C-alpha positions as a Python dict, from the first residue, in 0.01 Angstrom:
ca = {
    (1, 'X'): (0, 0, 0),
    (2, 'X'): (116, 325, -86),
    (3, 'X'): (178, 532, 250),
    (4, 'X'): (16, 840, 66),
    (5, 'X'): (-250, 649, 70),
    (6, 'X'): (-279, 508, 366),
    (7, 'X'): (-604, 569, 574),
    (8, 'X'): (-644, 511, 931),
    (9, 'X'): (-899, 240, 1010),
    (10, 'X'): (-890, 323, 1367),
    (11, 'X'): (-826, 666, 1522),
    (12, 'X'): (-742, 655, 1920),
    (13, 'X'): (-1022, 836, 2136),
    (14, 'X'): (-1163, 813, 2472),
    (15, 'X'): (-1340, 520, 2423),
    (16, 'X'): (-1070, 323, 2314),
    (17, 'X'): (-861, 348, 2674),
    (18, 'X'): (-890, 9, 2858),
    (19, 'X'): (-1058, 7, 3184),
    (20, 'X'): (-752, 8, 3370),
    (21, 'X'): (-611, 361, 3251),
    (22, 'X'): (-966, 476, 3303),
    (23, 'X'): (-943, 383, 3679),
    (24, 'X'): (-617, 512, 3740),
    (25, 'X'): (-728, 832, 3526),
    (26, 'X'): (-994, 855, 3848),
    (27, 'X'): (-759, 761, 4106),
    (28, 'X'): (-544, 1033, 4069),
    (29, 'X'): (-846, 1278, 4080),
    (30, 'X'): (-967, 1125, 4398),
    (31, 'X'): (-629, 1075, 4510),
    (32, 'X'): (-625, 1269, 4804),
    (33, 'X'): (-982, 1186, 4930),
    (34, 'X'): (-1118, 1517, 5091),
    (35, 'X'): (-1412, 1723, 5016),
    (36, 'X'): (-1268, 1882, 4687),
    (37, 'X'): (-1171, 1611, 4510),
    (38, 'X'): (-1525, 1379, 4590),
    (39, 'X'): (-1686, 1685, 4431),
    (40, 'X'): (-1447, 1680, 4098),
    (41, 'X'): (-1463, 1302, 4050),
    (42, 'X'): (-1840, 1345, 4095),
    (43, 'X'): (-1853, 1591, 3784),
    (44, 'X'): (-1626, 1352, 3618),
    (45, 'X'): (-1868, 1024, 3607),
    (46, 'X'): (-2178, 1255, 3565),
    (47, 'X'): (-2012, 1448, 3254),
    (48, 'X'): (-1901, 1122, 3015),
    (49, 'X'): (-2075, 815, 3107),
    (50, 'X'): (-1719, 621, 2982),
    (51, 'X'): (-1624, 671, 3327),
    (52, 'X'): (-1865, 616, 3559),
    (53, 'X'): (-1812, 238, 3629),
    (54, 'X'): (-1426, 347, 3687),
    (55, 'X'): (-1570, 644, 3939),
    (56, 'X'): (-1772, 449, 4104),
    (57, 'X'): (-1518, 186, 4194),
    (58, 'X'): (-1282, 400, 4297),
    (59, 'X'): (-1516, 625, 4515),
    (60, 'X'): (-1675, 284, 4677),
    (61, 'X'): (-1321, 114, 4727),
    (62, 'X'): (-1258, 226, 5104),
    (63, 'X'): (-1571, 348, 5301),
    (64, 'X'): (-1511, 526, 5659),
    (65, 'X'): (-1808, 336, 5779),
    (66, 'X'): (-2099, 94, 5643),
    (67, 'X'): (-2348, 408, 5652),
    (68, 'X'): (-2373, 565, 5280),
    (69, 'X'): (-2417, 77, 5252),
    (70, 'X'): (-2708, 184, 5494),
    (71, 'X'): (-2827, 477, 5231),
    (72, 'X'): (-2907, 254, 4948),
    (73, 'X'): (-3149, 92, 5116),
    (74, 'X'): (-3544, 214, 5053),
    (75, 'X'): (-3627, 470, 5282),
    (76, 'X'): (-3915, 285, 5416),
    (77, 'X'): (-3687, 43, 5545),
    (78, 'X'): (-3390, 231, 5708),
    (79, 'X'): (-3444, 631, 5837),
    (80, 'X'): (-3221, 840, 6026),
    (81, 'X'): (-3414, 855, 6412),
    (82, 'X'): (-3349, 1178, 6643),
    (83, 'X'): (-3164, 1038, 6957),
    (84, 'X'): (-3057, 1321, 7243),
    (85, 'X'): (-2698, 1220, 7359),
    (86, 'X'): (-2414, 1399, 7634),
    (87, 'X'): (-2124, 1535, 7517),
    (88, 'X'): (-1882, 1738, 7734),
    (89, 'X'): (-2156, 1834, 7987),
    (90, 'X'): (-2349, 1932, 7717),
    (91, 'X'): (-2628, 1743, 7513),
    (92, 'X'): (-2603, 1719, 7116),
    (93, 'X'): (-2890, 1588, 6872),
    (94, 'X'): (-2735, 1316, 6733),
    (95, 'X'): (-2857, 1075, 6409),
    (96, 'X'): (-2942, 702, 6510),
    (97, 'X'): (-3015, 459, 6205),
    (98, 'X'): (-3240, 242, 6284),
    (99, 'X'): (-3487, -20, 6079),
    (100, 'X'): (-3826, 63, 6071),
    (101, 'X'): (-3946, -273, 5966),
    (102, 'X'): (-3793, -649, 5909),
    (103, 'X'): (-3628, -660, 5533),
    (104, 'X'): (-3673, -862, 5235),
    (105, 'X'): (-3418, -997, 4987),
    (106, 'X'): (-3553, -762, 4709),
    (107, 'X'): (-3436, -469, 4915),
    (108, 'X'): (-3088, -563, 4902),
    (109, 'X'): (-3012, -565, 4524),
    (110, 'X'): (-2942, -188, 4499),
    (111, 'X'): (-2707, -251, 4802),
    (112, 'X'): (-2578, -567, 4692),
    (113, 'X'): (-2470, -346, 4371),
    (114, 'X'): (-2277, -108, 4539),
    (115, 'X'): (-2151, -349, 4785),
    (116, 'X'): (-1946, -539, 4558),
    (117, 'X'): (-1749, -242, 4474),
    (118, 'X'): (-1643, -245, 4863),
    (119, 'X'): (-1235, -351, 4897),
    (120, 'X'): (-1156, -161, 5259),
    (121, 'X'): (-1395, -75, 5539),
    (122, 'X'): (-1207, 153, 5839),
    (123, 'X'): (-1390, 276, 6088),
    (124, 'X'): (-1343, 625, 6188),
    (125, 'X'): (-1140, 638, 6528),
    (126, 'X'): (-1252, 993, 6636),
    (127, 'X'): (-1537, 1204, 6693),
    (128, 'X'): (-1444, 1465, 6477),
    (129, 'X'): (-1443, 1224, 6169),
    (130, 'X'): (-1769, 1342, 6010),
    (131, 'X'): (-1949, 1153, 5746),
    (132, 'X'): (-2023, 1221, 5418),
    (133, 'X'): (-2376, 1111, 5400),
    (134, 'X'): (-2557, 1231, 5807),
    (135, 'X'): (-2827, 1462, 5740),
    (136, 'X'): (-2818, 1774, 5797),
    (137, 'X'): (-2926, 1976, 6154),
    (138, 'X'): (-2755, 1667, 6342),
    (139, 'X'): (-2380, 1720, 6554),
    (140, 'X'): (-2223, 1449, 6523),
    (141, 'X'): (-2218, 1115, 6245),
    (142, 'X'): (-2408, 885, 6281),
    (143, 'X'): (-2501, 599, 6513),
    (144, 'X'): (-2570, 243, 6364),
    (145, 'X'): (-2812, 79, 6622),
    (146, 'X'): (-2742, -303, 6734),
    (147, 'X'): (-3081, -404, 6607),
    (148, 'X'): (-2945, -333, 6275),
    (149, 'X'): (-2653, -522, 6290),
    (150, 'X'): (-2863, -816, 6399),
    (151, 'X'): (-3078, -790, 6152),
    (152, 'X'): (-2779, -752, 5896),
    (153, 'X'): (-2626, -1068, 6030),
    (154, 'X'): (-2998, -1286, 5994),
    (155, 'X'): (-3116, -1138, 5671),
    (156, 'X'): (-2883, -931, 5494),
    (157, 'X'): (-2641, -1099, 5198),
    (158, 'X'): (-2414, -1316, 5267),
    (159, 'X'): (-2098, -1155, 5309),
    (160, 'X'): (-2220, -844, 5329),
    (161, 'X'): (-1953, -746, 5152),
    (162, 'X'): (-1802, -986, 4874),
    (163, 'X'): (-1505, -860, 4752),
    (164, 'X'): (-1336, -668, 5089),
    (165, 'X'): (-983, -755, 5164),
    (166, 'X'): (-896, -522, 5437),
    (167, 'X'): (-1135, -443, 5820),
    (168, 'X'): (-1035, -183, 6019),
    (169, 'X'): (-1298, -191, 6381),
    (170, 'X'): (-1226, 50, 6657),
    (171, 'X'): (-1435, 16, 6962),
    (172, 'X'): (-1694, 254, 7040),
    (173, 'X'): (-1855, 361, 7385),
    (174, 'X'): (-2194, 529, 7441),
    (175, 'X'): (-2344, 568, 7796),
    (176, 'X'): (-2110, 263, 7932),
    (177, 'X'): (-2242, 33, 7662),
    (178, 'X'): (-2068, -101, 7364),
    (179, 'X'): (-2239, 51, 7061),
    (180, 'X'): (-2126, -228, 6798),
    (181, 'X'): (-2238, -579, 6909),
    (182, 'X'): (-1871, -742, 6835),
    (183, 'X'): (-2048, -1121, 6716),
    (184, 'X'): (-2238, -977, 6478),
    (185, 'X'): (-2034, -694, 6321),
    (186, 'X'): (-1731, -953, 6298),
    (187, 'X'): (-1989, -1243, 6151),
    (188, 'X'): (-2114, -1005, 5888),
    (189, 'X'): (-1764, -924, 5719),
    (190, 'X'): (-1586, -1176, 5777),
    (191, 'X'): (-1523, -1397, 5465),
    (192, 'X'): (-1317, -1579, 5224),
    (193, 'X'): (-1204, -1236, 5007),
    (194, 'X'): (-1062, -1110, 5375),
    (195, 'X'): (-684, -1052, 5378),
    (196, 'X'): (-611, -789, 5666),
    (197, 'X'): (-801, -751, 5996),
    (198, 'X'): (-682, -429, 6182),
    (199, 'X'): (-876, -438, 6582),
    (200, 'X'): (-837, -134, 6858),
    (201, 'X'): (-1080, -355, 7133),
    (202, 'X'): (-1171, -334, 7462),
    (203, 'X'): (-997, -641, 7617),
    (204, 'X'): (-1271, -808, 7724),
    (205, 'X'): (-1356, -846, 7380),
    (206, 'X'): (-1033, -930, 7224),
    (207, 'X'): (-1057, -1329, 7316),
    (208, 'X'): (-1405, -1410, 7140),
    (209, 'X'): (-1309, -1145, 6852),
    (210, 'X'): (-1033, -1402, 6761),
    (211, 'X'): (-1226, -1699, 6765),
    (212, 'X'): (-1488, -1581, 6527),
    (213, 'X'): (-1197, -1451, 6325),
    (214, 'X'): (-1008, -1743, 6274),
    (215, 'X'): (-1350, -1933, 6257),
    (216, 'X'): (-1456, -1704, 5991),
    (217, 'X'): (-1127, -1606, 5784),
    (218, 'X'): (-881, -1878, 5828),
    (219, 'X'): (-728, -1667, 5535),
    (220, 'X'): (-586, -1397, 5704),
    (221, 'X'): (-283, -1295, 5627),
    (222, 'X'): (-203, -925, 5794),
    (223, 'X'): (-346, -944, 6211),
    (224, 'X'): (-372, -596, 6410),
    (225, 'X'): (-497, -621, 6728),
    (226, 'X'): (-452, -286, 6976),
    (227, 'X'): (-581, -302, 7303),
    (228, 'X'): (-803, 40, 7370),
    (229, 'X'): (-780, 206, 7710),
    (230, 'X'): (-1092, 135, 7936),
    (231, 'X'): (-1310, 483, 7934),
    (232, 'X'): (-1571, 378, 8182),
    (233, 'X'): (-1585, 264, 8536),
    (234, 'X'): (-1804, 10, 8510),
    (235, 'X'): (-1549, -265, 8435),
    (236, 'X'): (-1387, -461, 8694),
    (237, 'X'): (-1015, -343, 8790),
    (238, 'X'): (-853, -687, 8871),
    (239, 'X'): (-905, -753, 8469),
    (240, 'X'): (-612, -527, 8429),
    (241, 'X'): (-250, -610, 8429),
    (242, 'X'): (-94, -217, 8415),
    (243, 'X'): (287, -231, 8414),
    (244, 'X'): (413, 80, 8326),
    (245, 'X'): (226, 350, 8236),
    (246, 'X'): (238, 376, 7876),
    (247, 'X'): (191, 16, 7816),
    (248, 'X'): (-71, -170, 7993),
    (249, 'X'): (-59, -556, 7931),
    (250, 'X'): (-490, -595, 7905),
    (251, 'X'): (-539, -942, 7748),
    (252, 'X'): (-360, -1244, 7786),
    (253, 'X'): (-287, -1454, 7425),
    (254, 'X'): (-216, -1796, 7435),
    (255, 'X'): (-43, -2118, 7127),
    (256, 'X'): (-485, -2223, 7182),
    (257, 'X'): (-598, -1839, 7128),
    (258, 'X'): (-349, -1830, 6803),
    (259, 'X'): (-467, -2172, 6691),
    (260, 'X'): (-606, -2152, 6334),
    (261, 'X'): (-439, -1870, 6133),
    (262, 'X'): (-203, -2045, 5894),
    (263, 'X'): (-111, -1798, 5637),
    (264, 'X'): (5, -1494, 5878),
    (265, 'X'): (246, -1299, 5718),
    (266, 'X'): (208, -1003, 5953),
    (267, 'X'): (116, -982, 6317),
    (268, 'X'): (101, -633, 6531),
    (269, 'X'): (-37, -653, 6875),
    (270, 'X'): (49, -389, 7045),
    (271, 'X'): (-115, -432, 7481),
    (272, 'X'): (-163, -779, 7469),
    (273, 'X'): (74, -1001, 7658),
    (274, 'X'): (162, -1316, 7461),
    (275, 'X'): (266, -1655, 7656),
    (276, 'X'): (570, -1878, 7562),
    (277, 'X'): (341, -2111, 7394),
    (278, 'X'): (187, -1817, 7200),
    (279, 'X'): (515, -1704, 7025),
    (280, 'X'): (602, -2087, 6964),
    (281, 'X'): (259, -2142, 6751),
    (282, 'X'): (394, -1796, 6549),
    (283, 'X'): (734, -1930, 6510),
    (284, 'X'): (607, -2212, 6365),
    (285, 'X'): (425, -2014, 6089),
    (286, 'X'): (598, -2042, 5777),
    (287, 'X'): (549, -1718, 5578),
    (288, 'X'): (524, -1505, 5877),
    (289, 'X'): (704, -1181, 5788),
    (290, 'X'): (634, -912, 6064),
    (291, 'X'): (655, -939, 6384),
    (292, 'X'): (541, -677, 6653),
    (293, 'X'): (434, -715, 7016),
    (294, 'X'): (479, -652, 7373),
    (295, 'X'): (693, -906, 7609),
    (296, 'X'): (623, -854, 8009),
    (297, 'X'): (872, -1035, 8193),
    (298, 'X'): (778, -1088, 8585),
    (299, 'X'): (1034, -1327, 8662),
    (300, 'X'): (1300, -1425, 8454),
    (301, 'X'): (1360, -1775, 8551),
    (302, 'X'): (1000, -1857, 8418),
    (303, 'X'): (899, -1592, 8159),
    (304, 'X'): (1124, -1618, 7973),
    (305, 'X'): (1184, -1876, 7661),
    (306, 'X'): (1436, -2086, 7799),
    (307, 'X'): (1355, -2445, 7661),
    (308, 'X'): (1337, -2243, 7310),
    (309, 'X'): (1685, -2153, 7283),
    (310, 'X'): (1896, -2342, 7006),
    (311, 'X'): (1564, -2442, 6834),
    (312, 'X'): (1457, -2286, 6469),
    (313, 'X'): (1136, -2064, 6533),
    (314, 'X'): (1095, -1792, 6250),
    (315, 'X'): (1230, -1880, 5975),
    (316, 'X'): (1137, -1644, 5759),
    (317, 'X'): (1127, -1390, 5987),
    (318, 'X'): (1226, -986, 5811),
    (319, 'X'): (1074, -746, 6069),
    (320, 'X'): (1049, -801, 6432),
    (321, 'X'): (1001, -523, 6715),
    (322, 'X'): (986, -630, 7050),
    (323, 'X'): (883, -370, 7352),
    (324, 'X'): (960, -507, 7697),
    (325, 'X'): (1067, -435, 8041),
    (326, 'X'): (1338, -628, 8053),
    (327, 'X'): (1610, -666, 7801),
    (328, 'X'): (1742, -961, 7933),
    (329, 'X'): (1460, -1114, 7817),
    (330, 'X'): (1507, -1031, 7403),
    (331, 'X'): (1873, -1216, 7470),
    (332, 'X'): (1691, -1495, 7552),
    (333, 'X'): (1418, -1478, 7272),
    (334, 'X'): (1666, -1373, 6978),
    (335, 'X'): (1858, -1722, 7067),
    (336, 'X'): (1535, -1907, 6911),
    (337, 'X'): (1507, -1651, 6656),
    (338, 'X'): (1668, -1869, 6329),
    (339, 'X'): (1574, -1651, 6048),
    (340, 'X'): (1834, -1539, 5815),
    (341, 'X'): (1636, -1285, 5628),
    (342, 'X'): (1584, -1042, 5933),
    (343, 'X'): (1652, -670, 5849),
    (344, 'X'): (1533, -474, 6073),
    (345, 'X'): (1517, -506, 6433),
    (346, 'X'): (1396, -321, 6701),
    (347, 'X'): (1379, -311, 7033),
    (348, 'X'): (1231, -113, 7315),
    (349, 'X'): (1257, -120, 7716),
    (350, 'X'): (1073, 62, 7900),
    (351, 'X'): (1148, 55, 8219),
    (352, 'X'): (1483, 100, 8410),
    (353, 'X'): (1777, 201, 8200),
    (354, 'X'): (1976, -143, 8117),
    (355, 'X'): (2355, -93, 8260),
    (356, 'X'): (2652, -143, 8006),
    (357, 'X'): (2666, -511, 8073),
    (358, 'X'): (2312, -569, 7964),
    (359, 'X'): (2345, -397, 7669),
    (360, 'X'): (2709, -557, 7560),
    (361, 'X'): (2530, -883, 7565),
    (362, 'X'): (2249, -787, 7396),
    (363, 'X'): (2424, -657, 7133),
    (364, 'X'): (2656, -986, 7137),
    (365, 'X'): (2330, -1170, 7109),
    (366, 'X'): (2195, -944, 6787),
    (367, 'X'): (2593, -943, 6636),
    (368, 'X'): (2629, -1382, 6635),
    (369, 'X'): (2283, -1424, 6496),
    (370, 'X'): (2246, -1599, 6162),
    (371, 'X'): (2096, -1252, 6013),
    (372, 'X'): (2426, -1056, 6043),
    (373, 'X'): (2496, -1043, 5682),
    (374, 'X'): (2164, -915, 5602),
    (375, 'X'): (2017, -673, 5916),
    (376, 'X'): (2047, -298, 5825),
    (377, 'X'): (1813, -95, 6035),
    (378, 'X'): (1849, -155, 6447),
    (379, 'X'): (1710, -16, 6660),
    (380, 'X'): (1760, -42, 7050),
    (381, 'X'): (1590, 181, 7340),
    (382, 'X'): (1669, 197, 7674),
    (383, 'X'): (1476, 399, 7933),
    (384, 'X'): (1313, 715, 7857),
    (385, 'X'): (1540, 984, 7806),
    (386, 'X'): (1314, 1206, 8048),
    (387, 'X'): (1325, 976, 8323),
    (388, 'X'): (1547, 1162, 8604),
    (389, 'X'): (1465, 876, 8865),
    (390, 'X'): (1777, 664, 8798),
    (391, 'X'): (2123, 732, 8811),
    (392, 'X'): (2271, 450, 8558),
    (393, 'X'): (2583, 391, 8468),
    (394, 'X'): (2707, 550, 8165),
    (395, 'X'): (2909, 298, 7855),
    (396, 'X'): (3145, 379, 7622),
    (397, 'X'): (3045, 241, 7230),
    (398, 'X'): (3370, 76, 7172),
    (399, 'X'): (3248, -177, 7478),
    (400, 'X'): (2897, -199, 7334),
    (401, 'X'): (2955, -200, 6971),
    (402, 'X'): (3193, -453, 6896),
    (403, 'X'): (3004, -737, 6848),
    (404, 'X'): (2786, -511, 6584),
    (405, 'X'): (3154, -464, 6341),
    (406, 'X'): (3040, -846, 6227),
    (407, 'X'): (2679, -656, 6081),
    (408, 'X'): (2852, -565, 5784),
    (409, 'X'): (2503, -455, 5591),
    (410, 'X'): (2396, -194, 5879),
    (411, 'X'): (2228, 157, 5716),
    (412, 'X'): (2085, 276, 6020),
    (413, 'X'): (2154, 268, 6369),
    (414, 'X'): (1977, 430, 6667),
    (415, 'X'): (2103, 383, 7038),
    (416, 'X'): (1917, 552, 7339),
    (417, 'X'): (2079, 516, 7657),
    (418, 'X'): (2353, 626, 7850),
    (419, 'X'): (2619, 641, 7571),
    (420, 'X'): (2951, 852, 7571),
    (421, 'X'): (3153, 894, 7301),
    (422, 'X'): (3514, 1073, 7422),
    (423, 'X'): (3744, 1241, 7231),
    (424, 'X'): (3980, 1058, 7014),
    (425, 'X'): (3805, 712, 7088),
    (426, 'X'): (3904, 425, 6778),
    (427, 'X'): (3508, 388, 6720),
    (428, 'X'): (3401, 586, 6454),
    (429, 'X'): (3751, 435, 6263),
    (430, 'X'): (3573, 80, 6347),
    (431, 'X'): (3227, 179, 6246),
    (432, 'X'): (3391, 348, 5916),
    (433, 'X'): (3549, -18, 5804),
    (434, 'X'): (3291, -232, 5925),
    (435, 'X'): (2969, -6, 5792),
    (436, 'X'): (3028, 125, 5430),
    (437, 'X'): (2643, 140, 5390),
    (438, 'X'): (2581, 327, 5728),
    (439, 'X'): (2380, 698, 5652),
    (440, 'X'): (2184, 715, 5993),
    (441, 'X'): (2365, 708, 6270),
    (442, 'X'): (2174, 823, 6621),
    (443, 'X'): (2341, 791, 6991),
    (444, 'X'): (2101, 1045, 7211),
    (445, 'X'): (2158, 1065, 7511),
    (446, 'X'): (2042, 1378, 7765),
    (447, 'X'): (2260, 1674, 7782),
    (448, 'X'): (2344, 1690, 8174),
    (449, 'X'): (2454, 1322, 8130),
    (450, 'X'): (2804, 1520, 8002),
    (451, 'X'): (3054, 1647, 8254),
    (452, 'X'): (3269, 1939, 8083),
    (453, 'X'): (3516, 1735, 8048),
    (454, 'X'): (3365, 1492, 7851),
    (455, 'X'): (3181, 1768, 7574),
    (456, 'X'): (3291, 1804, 7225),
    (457, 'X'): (3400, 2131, 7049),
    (458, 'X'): (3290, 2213, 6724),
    (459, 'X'): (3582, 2123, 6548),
    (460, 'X'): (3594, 1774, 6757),
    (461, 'X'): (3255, 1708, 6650),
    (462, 'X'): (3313, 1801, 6276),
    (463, 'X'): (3595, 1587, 6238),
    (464, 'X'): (3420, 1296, 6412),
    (465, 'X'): (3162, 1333, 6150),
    (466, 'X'): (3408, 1382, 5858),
    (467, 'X'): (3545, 1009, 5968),
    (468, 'X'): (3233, 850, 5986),
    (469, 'X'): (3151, 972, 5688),
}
C-alpha cells in the first residue's frame, strides 16, 4: 500500500482506553480523598458516562463506615431517628439509624450493587471524623443501632460485603455500653475475600473477637490487634494487668488463642501479653514476615523462653520489634530466633535504664545471629530519656559495639541510653570499616549526662563526622 494512501482504520479516542487507565485516570483525581476532590470526580462520572463504572469503583473502594451501605437501602426500610446524647456536659442531637421494619431480599439488590465495589472498610477512630452522608441539623455522624446489625447478620447478603480484603474496627462507647455488638459486626464481614483484619478492642472483647476470626477467615494474612484504654468505670479493675504506664498488658494470648491462622504474614499486637506457647505457635508459621508485640517479663527464671533456645522458630522472619521491660529477656528470645532474612530489628525497654553489661550482651546476642549479613536498620531503646529517677551507669560504644563490626550490611543505627563517646576514641575508625552502607547514625543521650570534660567542640565534633563519613 502506498503510505500516501494510507487511511487510518482506527483513530485513538476516549473510548478506546482500557478500563484500567480509566481507573487510574480517576484515582489520581480522587487521590487525596477530601471534600474537593469527591466533588471533581463526581462531575467527572456525571459528565461522560465512559467513566462512571471506573468512578464508582474507585469512590466505593474504602468506606469510613458501612453508613452511605445503609443509604441505598429504601427509605421505608432504614431512616435516620433523632436520639438526644451527652457530650462534654453538654447534650447534642445526634442521628441514630435504625430499621423501621424487618427486610426482604428484594431490598438488598441496589445494596448488593454497590456493595461489591467495597475492597476496605475503616472505621473512623474519632469524633471529629464526620461523614459524608448524616443529614443535615444533626452534631455528630451517625449511630448504627445493634438491632441493625442483627438484623444484617440474619437477613442481609451473605458476606455483606463480597469482595473486601482489608477491616479496620475500633471500639466505640456510648453511655457505658458497647455501641457495635462485636459477634455480629465480625460475623457479617468476615469472609473468604478477607486478607487484613486491623482491631483497637476493649480487652474483654479481644478473646471471642479471635475466635470468630479465625473461625470465619482462616485466610488472614495481615493481624492488628490494639488493646483500647478502658473509658468507663463500670469494668472490673482486677481484669487489668498495668505495668508501666504507657503500656498496659490488658489481654492475655495464648499457642490455643493463636490456633487456626495459617497464612500470617504479619502480626502487630500492640497491649496484649503473649505466653511462651503463644510465640512458639507464630514461630512455627511459615510465611510469617512481621513481627510486633509486647513481652512482660515478671520473673525471669520462668517468663522467659528458655527451653526455646537453640531451636529454629521464625524462619522467615524480616521485621520483628519487640517492647519489653526487661532486656534480658530479648537475649533470651533472639537465641530461638533462626531466620536469616531479618533486616530490621527493634527493640524497646521501657522501664529501668539497662547498665553497660546488659546492653554488651544484647548486642553480642543481635551481632552472632544468623541474620548478620543481612540486618540494616536496628534499633535499640533503653529507658526514657526524660526519666530523672535513675542514676545509671554511663558505657562507652567501643564496649557496646563490637560485636555489631560483624553486621557488615547496617544503614541505620539508633542507640538511646547512656552512651559517651570521648574524644579521640578508635570507634568511629571501626564503624567506618565495618559499615560502608551506614547513613543514619543516632546515639542520644540527655545533655546533663556530660561532665565538661567529657563535651565536644565544634571542630571535635566536625571531624568525628568527617570520619564516619
Amino acid at each position: 500500500m502506498d503510505i500516501t494512501t494510507f487511511t487510518y482504520q482506527y483513530q485513538a479516542n476516549i473510548f478506546s482506553l482500557p478500563y484500567s487507565l480509566r481507573t487510574k485516570i480517576c484515582e489520581c483525581l480522587y487521590e487525596d480523598g477530601t471534600w474537593e476532590s469527591l466533588q471533581t470526580i463526581l462531575s467527572f462520572a456525571l459528565t461522560c458516562s465512559w467513566f462512571t463504572d471506573p468512578a464508582l469503583d474507585v469512590l466505593w473502594r474504602t468506606l469510613p463506615s458501612i453508613v452511605p451501605l445503609l443509604r441505598t437501602l429504601p427509605n421505608d426500610l432504614c431512616q435516620y431517628l433523632p436520639e438526644i446524647r451527652a457530650s462534654d456536659n453538654s447534650l447534642i442531637l445526634a442521628a441514630k439509624l435504625e430499621f423501621l421494619r424487618d427486610p426482604i431480599p428484594s431490598d438488598f439488590w441496589r445494596f448488593q450493587e454497590y456493595a461489591s465495589r467495597v475492597h476496605r472498610l475503616q472505621m473512623p477512630t474519632n469524633a471529629s471524623t464526620s461523614d459524608i452522608f448524616a443529614p443535615r441539623y444533626f452534631s455528630s455522624r451517625p449511630i448504627i443501632s445493634t438491632h441493625i446489625w442483627y438484623v444484617l447478620n440474619r437477613a442481609g447478603p451473605k458476606p455483606l460485603l463480597p469482595n473486601l480484603t482489608a477491616l479496620c474496627y475500633t471500639d466505640q462507647v456510648a453511655y457505658n455500653v458497647w455501641v457495635t455488638p462485636i459477634p455480629d459486626y465480625l460475623n457479617a464481614f468476615l469472609g473468604p475475600s478477607l486478607t487484613s483484619i486491623d482491631l483497637h478492642l476493649h480487652p474483654m472483647r479481644v478473646q471471642h473477637a479471635l475466635e470468630i476470626v479465625s473461625r470465619s477467615s482462616p485466610g488472614i494474612q495481615q493481624l492488628s490487634m490494639h488493646i483500647e484504654p478502658p473509658s468507663h468505670a463500670d469494668l472490673p479493675s482486677h481484669a487489668f494487668l498495668k505495668w508501666d504506664k504507657r503500656m498496659t498488658a490488658l489481654c492475655t494470648l495464648t499457642g490455643d488463642t493463636l490456633r487456626g491462622f495459617d497464612h500470617l504474614t504479619a502480626v502487630k499486637f500492640d497491649g496484649l501479653r503473649i505466653t511462651i506457647d503463644g510465640l512458639e505457635r507464630l514461630g512455627q508459621l511459615p510465611s510469617l514476615r512481621t513481627l510486633e508485640f509486647d513481652a512482660y517479663c515478671a520473673d525471669l527464671l520462668w517468663d522467659a523462653p528458655h527451653e526455646y533456645r537453640g531451636l529454629y522458630f521464625f524462619l522467615n522472619l524480616e521485621t520483628l520489634t519487640i517492647r519489653t521491660n526487661m532486656l534480658e529477656w530479648c537475649m533470651i528470645f533472639l537465641e530461638m530466633v533462626a531466620s536469616s532474612h531479618l533486616q530490621v530489628l527493634s527493640i524497646t525497654s521501657i522501664g529501668r535504664p539497662a547498665p553497660s553489661i546488659a546492653m554488651a550482651a544484647l548486642c553480642a546476642v543481635v551481632g552472632t545471629g544468623p541474620w548478620n549479613d543481612i540486618l540494616h536498620t536496628l534499633q535499640i531503646l533503653s529507658g526514657r530519656l526524660d526519666d530523672t529517677r535513675y542514676a545509671v551507669e554511663t558505657y562507652r560504644p567501643s564496649d557496646v559495639f563490637a560485636p555489631l563490626l560483624t553486621c557488615s550490611a547496617l544503614r541505620r543505627i539508633s542507640m538511646y541510653g547512656r552512651c559517651r563517646v570521648p574524644r579521640g576514641d578508635a570507634t568511629l575508625e571501626a564503624w567506618t570499616a565495618a559499615w560502608p552502607n551506614l547513613s543514619h547514625l543516632d546515639l542520644r543521650n540527655p545533655p546533663d549526662d556530660h561532665p565538661k570534660g567529657w563535651q565536644w567542640s565544634a571542630r571535635d565534633i566536625e571531624q568525628s563526622l568527617l570520619a564516619v563519613m
